[in-house]
mmCIF file of C-alpha atoms and ligand atoms in Angstrom:
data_model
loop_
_atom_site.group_PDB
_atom_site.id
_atom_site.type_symbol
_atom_site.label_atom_id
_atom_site.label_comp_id
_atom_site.label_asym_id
_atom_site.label_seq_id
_atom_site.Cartn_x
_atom_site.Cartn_y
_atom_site.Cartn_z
ATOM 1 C CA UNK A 218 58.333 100.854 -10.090
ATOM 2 C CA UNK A 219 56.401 97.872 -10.958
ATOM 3 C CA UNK A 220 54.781 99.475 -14.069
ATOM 4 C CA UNK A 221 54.327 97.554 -17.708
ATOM 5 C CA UNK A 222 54.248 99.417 -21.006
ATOM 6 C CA UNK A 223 51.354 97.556 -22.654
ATOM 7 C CA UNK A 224 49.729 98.195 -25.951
ATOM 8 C CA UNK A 225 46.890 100.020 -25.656
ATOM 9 C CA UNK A 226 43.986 97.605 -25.909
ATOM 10 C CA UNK A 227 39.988 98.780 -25.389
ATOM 11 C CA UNK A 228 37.504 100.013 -27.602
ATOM 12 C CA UNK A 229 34.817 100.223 -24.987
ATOM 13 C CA UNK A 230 36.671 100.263 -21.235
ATOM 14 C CA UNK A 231 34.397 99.487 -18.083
ATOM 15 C CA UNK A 232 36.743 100.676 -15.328
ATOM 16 C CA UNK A 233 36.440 99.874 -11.473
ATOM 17 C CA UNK A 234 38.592 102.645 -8.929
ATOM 18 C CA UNK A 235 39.256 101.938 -5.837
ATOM 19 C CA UNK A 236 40.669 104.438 -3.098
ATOM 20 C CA UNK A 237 41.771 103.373 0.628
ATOM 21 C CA UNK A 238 44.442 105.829 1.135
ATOM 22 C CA UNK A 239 43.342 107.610 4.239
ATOM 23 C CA UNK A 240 39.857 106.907 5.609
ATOM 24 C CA UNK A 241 37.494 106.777 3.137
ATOM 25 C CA UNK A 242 36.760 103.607 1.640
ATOM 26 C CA UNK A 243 35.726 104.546 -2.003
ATOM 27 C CA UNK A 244 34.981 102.562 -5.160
ATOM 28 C CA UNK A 245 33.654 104.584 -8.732
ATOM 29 C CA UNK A 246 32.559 102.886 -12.471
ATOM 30 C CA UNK A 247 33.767 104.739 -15.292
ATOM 31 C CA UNK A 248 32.856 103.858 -18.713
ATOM 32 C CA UNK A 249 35.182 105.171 -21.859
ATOM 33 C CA UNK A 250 36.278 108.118 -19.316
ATOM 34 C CA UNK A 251 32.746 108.956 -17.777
ATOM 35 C CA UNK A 252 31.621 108.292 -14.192
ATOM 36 C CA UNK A 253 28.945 106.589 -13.599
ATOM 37 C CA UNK A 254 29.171 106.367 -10.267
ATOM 38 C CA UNK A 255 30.980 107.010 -7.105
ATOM 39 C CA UNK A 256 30.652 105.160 -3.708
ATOM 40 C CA UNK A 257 32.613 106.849 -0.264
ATOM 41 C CA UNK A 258 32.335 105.387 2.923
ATOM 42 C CA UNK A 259 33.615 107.803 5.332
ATOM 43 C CA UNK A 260 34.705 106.084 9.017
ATOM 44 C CA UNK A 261 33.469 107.406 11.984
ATOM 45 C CA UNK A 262 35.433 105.232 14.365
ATOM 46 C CA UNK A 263 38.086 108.187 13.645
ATOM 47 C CA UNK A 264 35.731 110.985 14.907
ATOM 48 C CA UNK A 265 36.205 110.300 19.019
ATOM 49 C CA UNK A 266 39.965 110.153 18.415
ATOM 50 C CA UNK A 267 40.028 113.605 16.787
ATOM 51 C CA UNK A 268 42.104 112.022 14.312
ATOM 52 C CA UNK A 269 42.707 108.911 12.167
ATOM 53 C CA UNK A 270 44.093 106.156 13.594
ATOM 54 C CA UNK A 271 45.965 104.270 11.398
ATOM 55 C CA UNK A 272 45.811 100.491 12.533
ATOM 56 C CA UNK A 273 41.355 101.313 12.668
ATOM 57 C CA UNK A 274 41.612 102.841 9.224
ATOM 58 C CA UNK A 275 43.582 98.982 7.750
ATOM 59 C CA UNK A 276 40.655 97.219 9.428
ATOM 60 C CA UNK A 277 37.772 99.756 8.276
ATOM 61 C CA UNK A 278 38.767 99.372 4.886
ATOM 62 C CA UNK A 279 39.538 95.487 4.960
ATOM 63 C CA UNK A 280 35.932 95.169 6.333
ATOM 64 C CA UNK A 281 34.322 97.134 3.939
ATOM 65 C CA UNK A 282 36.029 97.509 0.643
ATOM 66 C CA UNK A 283 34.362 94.449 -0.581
ATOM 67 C CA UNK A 284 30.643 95.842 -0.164
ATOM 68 C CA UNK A 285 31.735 99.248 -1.384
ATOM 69 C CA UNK A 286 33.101 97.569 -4.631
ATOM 70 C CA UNK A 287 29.820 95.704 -4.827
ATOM 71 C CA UNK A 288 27.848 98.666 -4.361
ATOM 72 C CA UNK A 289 29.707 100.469 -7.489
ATOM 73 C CA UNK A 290 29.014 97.786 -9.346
ATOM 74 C CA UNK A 291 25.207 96.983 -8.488
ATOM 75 C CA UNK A 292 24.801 100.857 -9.343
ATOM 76 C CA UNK A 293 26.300 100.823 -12.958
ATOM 77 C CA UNK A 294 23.863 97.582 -13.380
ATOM 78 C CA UNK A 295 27.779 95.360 -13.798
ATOM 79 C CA UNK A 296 29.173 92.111 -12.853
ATOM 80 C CA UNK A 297 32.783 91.736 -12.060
ATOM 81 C CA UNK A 298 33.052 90.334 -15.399
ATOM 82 C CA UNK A 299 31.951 93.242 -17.173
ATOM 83 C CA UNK A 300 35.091 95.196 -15.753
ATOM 84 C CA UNK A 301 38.613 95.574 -18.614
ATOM 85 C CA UNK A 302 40.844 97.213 -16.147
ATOM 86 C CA UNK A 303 41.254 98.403 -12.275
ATOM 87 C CA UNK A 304 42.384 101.592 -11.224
ATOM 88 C CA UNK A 305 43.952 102.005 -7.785
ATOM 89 C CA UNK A 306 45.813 104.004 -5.855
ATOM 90 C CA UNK A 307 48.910 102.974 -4.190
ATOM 91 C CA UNK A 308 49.815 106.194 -2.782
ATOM 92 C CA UNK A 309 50.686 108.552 -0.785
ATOM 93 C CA UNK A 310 49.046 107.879 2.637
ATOM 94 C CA UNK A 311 48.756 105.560 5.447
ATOM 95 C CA UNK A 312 50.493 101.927 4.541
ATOM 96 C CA UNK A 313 48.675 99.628 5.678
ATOM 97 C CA UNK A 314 45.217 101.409 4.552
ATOM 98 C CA UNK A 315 46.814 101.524 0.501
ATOM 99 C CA UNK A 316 47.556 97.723 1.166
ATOM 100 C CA UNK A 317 44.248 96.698 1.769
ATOM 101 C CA UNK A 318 43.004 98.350 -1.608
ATOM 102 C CA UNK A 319 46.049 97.700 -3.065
ATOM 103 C CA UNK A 320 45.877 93.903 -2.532
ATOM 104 C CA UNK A 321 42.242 93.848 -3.130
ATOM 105 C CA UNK A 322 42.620 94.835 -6.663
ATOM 106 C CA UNK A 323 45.629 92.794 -7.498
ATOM 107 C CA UNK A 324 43.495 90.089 -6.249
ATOM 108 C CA UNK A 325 40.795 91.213 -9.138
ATOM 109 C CA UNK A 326 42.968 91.623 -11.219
ATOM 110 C CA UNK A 327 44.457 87.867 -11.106
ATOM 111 C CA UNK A 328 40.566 86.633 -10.620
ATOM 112 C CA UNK A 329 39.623 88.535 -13.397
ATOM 113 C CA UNK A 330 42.408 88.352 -16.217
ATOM 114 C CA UNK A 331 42.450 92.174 -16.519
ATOM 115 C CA UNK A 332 44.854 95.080 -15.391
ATOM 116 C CA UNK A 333 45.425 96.800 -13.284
ATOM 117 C CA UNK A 334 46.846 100.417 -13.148
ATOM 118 C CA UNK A 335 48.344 101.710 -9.323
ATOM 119 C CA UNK A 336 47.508 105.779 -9.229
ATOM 120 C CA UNK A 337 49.028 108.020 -7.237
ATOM 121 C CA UNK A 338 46.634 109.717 -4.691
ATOM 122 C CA UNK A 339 48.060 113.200 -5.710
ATOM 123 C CA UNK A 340 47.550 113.055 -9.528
ATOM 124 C CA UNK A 341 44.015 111.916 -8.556
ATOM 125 C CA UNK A 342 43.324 115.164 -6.400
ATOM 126 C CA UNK A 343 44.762 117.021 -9.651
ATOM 127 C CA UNK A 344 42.662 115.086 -12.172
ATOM 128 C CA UNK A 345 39.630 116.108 -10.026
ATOM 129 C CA UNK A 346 39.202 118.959 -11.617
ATOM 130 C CA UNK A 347 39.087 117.539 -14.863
ATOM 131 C CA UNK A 348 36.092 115.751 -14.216
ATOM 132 C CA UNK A 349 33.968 119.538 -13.895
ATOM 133 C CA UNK A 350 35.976 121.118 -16.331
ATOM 134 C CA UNK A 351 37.358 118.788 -18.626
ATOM 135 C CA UNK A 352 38.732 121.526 -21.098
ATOM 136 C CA UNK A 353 41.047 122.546 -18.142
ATOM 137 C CA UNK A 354 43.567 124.022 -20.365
ATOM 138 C CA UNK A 355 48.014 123.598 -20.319
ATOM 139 C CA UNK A 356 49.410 125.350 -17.998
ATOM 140 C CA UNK A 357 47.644 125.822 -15.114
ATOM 141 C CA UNK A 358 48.562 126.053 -11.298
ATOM 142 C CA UNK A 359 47.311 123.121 -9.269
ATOM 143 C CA UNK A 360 47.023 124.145 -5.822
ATOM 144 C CA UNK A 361 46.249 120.867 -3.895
ATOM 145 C CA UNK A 362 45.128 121.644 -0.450
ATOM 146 C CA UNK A 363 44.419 118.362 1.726
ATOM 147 C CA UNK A 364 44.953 116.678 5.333
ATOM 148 C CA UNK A 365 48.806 116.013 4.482
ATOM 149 C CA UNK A 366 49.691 118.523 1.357
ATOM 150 C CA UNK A 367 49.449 122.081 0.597
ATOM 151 C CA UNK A 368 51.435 123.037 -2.351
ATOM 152 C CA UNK A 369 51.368 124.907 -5.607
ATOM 153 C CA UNK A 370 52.426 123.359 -8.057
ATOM 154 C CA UNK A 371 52.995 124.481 -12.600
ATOM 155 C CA UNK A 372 51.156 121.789 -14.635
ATOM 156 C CA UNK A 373 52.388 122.265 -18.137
ATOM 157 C CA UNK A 374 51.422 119.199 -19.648
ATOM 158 C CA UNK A 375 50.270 115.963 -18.232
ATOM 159 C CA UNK A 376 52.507 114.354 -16.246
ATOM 160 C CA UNK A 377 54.673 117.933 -15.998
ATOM 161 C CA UNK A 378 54.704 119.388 -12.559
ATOM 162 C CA UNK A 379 56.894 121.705 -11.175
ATOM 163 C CA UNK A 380 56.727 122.405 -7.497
ATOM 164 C CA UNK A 381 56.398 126.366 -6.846
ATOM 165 C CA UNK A 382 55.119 126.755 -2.748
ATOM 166 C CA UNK A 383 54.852 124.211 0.024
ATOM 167 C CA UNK A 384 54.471 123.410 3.357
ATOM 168 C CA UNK A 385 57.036 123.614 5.994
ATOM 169 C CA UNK A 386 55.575 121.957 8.850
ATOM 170 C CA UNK A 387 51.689 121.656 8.850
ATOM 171 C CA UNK A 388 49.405 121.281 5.772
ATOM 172 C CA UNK A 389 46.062 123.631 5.992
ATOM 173 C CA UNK A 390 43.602 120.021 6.423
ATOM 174 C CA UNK A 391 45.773 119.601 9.412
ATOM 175 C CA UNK A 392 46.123 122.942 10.591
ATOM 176 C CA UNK A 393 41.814 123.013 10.560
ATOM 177 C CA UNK A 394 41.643 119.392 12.261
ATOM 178 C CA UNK A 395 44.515 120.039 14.851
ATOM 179 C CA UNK A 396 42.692 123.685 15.272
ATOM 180 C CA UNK A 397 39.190 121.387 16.064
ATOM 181 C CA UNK A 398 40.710 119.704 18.489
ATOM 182 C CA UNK A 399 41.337 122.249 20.442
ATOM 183 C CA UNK A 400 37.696 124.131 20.150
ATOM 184 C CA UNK A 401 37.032 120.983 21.033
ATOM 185 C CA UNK A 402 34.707 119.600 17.558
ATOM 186 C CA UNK A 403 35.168 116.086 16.261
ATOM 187 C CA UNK A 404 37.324 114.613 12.867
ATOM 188 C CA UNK A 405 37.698 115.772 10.711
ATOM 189 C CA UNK A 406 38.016 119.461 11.837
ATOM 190 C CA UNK A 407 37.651 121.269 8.360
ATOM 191 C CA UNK A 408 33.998 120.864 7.976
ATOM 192 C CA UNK A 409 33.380 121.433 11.751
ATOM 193 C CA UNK A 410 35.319 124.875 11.914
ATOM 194 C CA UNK A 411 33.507 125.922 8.820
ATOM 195 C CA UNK A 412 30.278 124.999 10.048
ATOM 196 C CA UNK A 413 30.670 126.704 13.250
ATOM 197 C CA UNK A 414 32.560 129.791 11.306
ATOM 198 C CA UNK A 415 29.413 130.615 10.019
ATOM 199 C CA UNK A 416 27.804 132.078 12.883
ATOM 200 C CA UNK A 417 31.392 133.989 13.846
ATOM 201 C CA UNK A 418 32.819 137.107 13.173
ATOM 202 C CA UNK A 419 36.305 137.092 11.672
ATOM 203 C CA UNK A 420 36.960 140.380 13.509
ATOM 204 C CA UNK A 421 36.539 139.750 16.819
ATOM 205 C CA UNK A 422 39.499 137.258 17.152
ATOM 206 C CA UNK A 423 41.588 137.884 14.786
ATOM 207 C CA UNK A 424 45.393 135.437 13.726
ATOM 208 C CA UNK A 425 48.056 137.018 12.027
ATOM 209 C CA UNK A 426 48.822 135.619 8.681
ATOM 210 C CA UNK A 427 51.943 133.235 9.060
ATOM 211 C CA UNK A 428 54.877 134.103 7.438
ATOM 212 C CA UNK A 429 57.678 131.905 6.851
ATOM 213 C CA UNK A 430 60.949 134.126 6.403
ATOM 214 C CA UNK A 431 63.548 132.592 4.544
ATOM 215 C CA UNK A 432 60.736 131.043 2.207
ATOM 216 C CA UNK A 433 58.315 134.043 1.767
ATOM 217 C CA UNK A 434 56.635 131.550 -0.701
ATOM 218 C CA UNK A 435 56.045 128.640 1.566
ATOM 219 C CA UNK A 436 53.642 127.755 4.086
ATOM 220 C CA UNK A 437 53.569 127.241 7.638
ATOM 221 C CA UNK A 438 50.788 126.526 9.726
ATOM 222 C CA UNK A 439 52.358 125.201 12.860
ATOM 223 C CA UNK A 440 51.936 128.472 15.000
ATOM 224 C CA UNK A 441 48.930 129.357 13.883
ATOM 225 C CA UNK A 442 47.307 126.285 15.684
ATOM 226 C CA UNK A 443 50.007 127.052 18.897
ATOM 227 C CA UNK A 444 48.223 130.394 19.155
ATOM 228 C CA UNK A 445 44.723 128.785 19.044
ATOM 229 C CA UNK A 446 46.172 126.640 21.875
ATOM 230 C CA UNK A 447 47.680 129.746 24.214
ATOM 231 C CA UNK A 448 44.091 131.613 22.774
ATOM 232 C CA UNK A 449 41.666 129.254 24.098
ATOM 233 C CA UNK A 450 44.151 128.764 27.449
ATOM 234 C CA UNK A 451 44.173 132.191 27.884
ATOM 235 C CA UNK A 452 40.533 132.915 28.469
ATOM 236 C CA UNK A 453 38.311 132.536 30.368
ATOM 237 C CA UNK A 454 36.216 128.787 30.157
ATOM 238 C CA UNK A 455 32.741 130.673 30.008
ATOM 239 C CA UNK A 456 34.120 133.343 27.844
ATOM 240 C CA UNK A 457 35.980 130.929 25.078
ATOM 241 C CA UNK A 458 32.848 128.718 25.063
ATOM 242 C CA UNK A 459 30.499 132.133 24.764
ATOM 243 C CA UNK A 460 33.288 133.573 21.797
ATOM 244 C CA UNK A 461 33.823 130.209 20.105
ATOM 245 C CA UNK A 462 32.654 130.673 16.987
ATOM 246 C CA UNK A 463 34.438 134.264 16.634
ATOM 247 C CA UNK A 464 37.487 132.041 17.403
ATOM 248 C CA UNK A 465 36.662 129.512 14.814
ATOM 249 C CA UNK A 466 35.783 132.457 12.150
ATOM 250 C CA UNK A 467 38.957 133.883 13.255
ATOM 251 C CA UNK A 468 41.412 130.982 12.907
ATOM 252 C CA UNK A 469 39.705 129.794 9.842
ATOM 253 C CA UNK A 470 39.946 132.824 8.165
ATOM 254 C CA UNK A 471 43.656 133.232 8.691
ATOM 255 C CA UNK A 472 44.367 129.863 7.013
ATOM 256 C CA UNK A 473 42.447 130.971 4.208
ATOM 257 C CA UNK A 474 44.229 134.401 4.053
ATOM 258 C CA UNK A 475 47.319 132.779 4.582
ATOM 259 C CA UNK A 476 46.450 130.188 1.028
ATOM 260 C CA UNK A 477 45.220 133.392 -0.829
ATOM 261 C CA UNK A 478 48.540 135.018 -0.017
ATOM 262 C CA UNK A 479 51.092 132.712 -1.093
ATOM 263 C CA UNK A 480 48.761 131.723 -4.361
ATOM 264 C CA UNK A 481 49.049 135.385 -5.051
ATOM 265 C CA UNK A 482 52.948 135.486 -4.984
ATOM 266 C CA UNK A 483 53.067 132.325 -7.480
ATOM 267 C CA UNK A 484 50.316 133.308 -9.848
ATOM 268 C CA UNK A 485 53.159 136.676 -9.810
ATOM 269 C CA UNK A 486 56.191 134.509 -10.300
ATOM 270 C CA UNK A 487 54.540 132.171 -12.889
ATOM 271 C CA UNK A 488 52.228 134.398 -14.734
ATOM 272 C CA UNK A 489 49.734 132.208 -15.117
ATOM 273 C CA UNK A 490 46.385 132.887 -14.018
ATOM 274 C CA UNK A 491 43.671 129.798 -14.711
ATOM 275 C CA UNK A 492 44.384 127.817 -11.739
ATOM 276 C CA UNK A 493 42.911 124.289 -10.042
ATOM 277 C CA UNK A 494 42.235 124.347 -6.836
ATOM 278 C CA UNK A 495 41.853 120.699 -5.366
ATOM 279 C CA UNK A 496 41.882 117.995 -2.509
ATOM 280 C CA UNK A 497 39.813 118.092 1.010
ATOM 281 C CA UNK A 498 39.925 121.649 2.247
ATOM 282 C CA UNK A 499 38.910 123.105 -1.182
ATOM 283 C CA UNK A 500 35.179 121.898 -0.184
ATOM 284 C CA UNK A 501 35.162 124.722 2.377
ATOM 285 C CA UNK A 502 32.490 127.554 0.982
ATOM 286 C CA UNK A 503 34.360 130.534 2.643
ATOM 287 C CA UNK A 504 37.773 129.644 0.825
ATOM 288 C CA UNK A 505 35.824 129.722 -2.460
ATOM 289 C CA UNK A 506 33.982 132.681 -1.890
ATOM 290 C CA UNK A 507 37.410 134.704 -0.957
ATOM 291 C CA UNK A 508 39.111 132.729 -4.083
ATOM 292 C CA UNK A 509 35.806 134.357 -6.046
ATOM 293 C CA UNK A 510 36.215 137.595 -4.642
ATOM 294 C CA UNK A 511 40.567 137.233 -5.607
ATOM 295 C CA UNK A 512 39.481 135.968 -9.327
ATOM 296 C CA UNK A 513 37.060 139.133 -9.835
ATOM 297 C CA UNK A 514 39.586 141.308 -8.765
ATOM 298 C CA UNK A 515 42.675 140.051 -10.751
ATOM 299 C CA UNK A 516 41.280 138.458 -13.669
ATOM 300 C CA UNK A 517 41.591 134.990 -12.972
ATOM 301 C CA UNK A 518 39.938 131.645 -13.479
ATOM 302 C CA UNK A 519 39.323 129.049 -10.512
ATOM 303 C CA UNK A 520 38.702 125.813 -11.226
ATOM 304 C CA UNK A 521 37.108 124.116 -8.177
ATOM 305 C CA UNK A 522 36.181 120.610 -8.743
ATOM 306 C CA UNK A 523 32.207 119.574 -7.469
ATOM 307 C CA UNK A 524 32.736 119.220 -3.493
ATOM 308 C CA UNK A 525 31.934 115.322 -3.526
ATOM 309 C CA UNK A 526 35.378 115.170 -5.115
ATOM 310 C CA UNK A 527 37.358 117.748 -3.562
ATOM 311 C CA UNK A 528 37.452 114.713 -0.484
ATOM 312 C CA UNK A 529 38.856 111.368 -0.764
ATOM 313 C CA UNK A 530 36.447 109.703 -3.556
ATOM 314 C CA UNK A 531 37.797 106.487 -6.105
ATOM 315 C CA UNK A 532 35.940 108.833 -9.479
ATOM 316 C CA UNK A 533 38.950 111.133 -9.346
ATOM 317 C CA UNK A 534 41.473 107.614 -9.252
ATOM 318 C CA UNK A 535 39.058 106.736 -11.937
ATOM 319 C CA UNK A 536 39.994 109.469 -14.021
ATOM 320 C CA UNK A 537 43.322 109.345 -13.604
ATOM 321 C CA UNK A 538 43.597 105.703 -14.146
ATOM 322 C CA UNK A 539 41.525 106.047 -17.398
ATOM 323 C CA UNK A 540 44.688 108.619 -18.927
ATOM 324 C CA UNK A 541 47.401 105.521 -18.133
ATOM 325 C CA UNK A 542 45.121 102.842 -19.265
ATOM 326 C CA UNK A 543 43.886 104.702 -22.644
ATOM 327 C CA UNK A 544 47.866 104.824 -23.104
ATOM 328 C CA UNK A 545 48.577 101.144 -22.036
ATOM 329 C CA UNK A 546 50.629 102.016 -19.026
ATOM 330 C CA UNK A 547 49.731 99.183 -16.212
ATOM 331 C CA UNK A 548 51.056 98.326 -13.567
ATOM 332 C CA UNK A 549 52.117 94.654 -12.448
ATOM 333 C CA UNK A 550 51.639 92.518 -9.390
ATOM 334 C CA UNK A 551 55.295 94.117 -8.203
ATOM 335 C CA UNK A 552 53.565 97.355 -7.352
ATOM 336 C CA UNK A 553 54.218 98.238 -3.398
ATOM 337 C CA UNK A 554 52.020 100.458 -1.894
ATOM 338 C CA UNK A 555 54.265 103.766 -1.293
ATOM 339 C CA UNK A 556 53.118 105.788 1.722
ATOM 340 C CA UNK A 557 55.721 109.184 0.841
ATOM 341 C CA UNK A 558 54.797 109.277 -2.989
ATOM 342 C CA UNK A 559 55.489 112.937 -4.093
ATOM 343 C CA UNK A 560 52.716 114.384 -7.131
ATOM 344 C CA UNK A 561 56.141 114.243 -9.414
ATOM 345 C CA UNK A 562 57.244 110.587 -8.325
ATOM 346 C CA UNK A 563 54.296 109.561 -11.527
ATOM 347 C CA UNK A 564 55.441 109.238 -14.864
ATOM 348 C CA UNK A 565 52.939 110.108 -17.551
ATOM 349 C CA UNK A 566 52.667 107.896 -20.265
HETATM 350 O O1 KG4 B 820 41.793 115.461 0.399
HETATM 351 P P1 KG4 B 820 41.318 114.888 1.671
HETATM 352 O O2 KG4 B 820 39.941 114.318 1.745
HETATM 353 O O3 KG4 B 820 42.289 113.759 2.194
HETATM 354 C C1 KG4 B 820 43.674 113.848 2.065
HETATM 355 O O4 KG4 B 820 44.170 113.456 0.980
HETATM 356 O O5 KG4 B 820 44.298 114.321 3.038
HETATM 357 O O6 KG4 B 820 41.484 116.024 2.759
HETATM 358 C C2 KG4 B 820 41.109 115.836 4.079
HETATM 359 C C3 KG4 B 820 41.287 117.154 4.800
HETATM 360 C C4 KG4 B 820 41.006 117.054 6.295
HETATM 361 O O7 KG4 B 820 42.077 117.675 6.968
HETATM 362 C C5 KG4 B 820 39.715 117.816 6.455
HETATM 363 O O8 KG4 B 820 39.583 118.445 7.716
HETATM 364 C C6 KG4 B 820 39.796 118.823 5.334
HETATM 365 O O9 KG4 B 820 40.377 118.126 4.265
HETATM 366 N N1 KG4 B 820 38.470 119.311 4.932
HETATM 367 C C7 KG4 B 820 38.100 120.589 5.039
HETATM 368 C C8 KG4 B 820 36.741 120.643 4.648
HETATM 369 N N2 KG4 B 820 36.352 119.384 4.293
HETATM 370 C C9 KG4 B 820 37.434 118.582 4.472
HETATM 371 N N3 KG4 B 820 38.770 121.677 5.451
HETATM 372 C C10 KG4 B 820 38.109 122.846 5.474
HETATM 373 N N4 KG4 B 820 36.804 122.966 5.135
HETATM 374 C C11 KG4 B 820 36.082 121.905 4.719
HETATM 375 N N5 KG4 B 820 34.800 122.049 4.381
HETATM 376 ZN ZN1 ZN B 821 43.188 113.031 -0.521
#
């Protein structure tokens, strides 16, 4: 898979991360395993399309990627020269977005005379946490929640991952944009829901929790947005515009129910009770607080990384990078981008 065994080779390591999976744009410095900093550019051109649009995303990024590096660099007070190794990520998401940071830091990396290391996007979102709570302790349950993955998966060592609960249709980022579509907010839909959740009552307007039958333990989160649909076609205009936020509160609250529930049947199955939760829709405040309220109740420890990098953000490619490069695993200049890269496709080293 285009990967080099290398000997391990840095005393001090100045690391540059890039991340262009999806729509952020993101660059971070980190120094012998510490950020120092981390640069996002979200794109807005997304936000009237109520979705990303892949072929915008490609050009966002190739525009910008090279002021967003600079940026990371100007901030740590480096020049490219400084740098003894590249971190990027080469998937999973859109193709011709990883390409664009892809090929950017191969070009570095061939500039430069240094590696480069490709991450997968996934074992980012799970190293995440580690950068809050670096003692993180084997095993754990990694419940990665984001626009294209929900699933629960057994971390027993690094590199170890068993997959417990998934989605069969739906992951919860999309089920909250699709669901903002149709209440009519802008991309992305988690932050919009939740912001407009906050003046609703979950009551009023309540969704059943979705239940997938032959796979109690999986999710689905296709009907739940249908029913939004046949909801808000159902009423009256006045009426769903007057009740919208009870709607949001309502639909919102199911998805969160519905990621308690099935985290409750594998913390059961697994026994294991300190679990990571991770990727874009663990930002959302009302999912914590009912994960707070769960952890009180049974005895267990949440991990939830800093919000700045529960969302797409290079620090968390940065930290994963560091654990390959600190091993001397690199990558080399055969490295494809790979849109459909699974959390267990990467080998620890
Ligand atoms: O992890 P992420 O930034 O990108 C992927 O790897 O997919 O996740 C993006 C997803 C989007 O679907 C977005 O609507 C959702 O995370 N999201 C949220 C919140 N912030 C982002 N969902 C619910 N509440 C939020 N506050
Ligand atoms: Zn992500």
């Amino acid at each position: 898979m285009g990967r080099n065994h290398i000997r391990p080779i840095f005393l001090s390591m100045n690391i540059l991360a890039i991340e262009s999976s999806c729509d952020e744009t993101a660059a971070a410095i980190c120094i012998d395993g510490e950020i120092l900093n981390s640069v996002v550019l979200s794109q807005e051109i997304h936000t009237q399309f109520g979705g990303v649009v892949p072929e915008y995303a490609s050009r966002e990024h190739d525009s910008q990627i090279h002021r967003i590096v600079n940026t990371a660099l100007e901030k740590a007070a480096l020049n490219l020269t400084d740098l003894d190794a590249i971190a990027v990520t080469y998937g999973a998401g859109l193709a011709g977005a990883l390409h664009v940071g892809l090929n950017y830091a191969k070009g570095l990396s061939i500039g430069l005379n240094i590696p480069f290391v490709g991450v997968n996007h996934l074992e980012g979102h799970l190293y995440a946490s580690f950068l809050a709570y670096p003692d993180l302790k084997y095993p754990y349950l990694c419940f990665l929640v984001t626009g294209g993955h929900t699933q629960i998966w057994e971390v027993t060592a690094p590199g170890d991952y068993t997959l417990h609960s998934n989605t069969v249709d739906d992951a919860a980022g999309e089920a909250f944009d699709k669901g903002a579509r149709i209440l009519g907010l802008t991309y992305p839909g988690g932050p919009e829901i939740e912001k407009l959740a906050k003046h609703g009552n979950t009551q009023l307007f309540p969704f059943p929790v979705p239940v997938v039958k032959s796979q109690p333990m999986n999710f689905s989160f296709s009907g739940l947005k249908t029913a939004l649909l046949y909801k808000s076609q159902k009423l009256d205009k006045d009426y769903f515009e007057e009740n919208k936020a009870h709607i949001a509160a309502g639909y919102q609250d199911a998805i969160i129910n519905t990621l308690l529930n099935r985290l409750e049947m594998v913390i059961e199955k697994t026994g294991l009770d300190y679990i990571s939760i991770t990727g874009g829709v663990a930002a959302n405040k009302a999912f914590r607080q009912k994960a707070d309220i769960l952890a009180e109740e049974r005895n267990l420890h949440f991990y939830f990384p800093p919000i700045k990098y529960c969302t797409d953000n290079a620090a968390m490619i940065a930290i994963a990078g560091y654990h390959y490069i600190k091993a001397g695993t690199f990558s080399n200049l055969e490295l494809q981008a790979n849109p459909n890269l699974a959390l267990n496709d990467t080998l620890m080293a």
